[in-house]
Tab-separated table of N, CA and C and ligand atoms in Angstrom:
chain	number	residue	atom	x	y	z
A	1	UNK	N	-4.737	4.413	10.933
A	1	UNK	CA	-4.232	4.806	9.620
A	1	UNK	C	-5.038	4.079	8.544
A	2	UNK	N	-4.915	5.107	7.582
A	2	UNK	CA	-5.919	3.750	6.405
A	2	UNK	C	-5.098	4.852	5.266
A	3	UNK	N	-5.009	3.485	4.396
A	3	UNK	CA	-4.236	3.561	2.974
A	3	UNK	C	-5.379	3.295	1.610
A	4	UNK	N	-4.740	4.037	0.429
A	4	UNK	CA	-5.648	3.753	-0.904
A	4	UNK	C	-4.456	3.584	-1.668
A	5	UNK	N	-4.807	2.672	-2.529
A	5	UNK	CA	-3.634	2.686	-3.610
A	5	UNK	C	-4.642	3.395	-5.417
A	6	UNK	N	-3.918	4.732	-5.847
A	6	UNK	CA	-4.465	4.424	-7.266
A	6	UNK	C	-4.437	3.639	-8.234
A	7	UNK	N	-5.323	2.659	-8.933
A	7	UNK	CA	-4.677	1.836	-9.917
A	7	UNK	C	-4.807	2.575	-11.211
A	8	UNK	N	-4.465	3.799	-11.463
A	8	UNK	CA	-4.605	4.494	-12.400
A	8	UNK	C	-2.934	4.431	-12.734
A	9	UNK	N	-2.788	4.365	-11.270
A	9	UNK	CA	-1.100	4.909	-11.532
A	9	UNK	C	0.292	4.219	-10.919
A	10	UNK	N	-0.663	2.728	-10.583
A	10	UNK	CA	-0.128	1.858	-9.938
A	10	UNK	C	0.768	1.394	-11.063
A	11	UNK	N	1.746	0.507	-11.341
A	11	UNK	CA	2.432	-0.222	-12.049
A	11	UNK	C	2.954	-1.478	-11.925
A	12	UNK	N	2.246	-2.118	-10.938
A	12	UNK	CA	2.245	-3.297	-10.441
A	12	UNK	C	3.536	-4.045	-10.111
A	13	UNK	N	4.706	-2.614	-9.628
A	13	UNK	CA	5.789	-3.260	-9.015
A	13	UNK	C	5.963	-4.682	-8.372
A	14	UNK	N	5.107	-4.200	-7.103
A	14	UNK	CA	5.323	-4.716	-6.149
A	14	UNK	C	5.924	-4.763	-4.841
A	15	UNK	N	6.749	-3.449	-4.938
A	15	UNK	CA	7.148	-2.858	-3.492
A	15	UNK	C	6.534	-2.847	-2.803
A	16	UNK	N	4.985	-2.199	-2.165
A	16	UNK	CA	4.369	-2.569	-1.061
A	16	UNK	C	3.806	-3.861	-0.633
A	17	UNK	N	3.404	-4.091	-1.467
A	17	UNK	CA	3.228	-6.102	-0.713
A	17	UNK	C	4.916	-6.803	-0.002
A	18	UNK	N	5.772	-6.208	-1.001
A	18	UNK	CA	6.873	-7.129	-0.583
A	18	UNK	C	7.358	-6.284	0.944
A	19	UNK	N	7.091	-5.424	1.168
A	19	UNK	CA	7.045	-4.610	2.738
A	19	UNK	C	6.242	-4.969	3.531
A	20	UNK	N	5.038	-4.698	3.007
A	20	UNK	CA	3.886	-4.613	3.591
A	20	UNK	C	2.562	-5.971	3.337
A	21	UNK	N	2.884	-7.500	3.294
A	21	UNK	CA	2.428	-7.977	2.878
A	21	UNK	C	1.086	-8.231	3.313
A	22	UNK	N	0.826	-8.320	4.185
A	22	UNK	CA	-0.522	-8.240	5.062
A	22	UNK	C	-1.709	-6.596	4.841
A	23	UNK	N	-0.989	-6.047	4.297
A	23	UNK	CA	-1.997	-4.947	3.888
A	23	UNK	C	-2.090	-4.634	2.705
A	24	UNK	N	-0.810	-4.837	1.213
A	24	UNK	CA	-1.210	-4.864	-0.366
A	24	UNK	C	-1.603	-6.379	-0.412
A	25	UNK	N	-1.934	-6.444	-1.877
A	25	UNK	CA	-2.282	-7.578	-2.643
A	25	UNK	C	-2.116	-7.616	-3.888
A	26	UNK	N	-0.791	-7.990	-4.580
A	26	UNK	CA	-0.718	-7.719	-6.331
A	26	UNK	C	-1.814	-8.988	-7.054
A	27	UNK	N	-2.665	-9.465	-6.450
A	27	UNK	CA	-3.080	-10.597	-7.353
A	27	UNK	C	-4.116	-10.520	-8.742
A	28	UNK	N	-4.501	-9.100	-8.590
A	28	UNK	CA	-4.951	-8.327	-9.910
A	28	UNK	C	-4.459	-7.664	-10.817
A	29	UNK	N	-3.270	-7.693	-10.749
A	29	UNK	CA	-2.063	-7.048	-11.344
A	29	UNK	C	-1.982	-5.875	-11.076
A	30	UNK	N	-2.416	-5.307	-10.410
A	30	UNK	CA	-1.943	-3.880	-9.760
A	30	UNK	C	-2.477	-4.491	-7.865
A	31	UNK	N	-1.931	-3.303	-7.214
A	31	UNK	CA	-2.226	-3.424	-5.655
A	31	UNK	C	-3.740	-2.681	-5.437
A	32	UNK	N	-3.790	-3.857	-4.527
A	32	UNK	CA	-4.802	-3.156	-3.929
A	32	UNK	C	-4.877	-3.198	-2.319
A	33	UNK	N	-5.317	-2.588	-1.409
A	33	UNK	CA	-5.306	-2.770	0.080
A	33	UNK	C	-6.223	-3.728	0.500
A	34	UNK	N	-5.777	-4.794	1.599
A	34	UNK	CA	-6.714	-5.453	1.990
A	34	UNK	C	-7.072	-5.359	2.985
A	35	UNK	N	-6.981	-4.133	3.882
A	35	UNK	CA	-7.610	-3.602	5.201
A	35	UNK	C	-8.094	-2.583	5.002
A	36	UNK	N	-9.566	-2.160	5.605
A	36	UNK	CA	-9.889	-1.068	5.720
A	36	UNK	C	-8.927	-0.531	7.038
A	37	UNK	N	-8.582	-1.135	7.991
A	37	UNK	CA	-7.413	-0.440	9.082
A	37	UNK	C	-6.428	-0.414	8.614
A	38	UNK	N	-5.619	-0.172	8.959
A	38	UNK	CA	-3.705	-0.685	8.905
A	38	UNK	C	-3.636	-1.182	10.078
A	39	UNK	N	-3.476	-2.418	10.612
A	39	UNK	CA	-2.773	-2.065	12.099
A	39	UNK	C	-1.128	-1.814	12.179
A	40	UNK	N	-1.572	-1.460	13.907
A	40	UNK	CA	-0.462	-0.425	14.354
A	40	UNK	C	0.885	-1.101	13.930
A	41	UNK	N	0.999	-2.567	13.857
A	41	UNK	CA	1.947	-3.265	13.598
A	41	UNK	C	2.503	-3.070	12.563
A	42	UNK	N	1.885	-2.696	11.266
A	42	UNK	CA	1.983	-2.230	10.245
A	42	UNK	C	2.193	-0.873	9.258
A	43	UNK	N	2.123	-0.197	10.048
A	43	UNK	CA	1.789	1.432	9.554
A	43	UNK	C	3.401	1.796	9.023
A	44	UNK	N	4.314	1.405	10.186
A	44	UNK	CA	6.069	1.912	9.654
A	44	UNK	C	5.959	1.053	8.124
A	45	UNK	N	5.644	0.279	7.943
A	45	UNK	CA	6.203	-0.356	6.668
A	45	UNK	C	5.101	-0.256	5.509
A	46	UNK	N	3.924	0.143	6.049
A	46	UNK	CA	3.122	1.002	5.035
A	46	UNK	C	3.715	2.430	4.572
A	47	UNK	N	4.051	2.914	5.750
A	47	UNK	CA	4.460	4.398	4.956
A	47	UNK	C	5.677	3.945	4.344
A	48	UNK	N	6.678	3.303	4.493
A	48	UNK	CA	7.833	3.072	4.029
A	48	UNK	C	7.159	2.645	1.906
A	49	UNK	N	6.314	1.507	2.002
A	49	UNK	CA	6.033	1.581	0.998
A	49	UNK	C	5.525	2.991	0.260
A	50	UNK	N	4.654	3.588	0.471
A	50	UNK	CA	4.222	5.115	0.224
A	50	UNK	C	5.891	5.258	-0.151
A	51	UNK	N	6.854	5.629	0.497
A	51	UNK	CA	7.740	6.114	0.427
A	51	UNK	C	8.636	5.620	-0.911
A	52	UNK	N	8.240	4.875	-1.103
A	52	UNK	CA	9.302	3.471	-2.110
A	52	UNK	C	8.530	3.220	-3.371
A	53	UNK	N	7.080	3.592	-3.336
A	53	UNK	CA	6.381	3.076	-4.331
A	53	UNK	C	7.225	4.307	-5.504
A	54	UNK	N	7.823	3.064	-6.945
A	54	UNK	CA	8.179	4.071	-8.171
A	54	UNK	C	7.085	5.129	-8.354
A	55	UNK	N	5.776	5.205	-8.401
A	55	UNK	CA	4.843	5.512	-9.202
A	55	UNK	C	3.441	6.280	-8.179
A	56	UNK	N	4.485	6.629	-6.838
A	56	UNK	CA	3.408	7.540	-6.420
A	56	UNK	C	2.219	7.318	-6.088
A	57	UNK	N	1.660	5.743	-6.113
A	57	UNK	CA	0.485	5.522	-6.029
A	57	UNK	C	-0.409	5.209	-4.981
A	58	UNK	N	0.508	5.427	-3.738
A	58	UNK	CA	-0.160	5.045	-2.774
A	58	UNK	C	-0.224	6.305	-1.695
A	59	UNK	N	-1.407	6.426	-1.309
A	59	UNK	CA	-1.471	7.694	-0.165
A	59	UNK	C	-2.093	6.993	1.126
A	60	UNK	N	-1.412	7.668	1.969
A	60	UNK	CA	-2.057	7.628	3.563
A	60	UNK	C	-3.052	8.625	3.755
A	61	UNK	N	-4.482	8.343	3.850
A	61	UNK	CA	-5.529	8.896	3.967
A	61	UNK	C	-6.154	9.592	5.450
A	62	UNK	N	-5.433	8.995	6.465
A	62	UNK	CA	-5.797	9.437	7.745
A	62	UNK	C	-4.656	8.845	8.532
B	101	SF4	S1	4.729	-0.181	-5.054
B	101	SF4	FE1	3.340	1.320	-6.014
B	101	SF4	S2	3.415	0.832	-8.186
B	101	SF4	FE2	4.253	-0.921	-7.101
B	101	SF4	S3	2.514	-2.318	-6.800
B	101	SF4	FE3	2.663	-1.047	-4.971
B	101	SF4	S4	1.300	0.707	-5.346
B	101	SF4	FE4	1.689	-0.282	-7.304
């Protein structure tokens, strides 16, 4: 699985890091992914973020 976050349209919640902390990163004030993978360990609570993000900004790419 591999994830992109837009920062066009990000809003720098913070819902996916706080799920998914090992794969966002708010430390630029918006998210960004810090794997080009997801691992497998990770993917339920990546999509869960996708799912949770206010602002739509995150897609599952493969
Ligand atoms: S949950 Fe969505 S809006 Fe919030 S930081 Fe993550 S990508 Fe950005």
């Amino acid at each position: 699985m591999k994830v992109e976050v837009d920062d066009d349209v990000c809003g720098g919640h913070g819902v996916c890091a706080s799920l998914a902390r090992d794969v966002f990163d708010l430390t630029a004030g918006y998210a960004v992914v810090k794997v080009d993978e997801v691992p497998k360990e990770h993917e339920a609570a990546v999509r869960a973020a996708a799912d949770q993000c206010p602002t739509y900004a995150i897609t599952i790419t493969s």
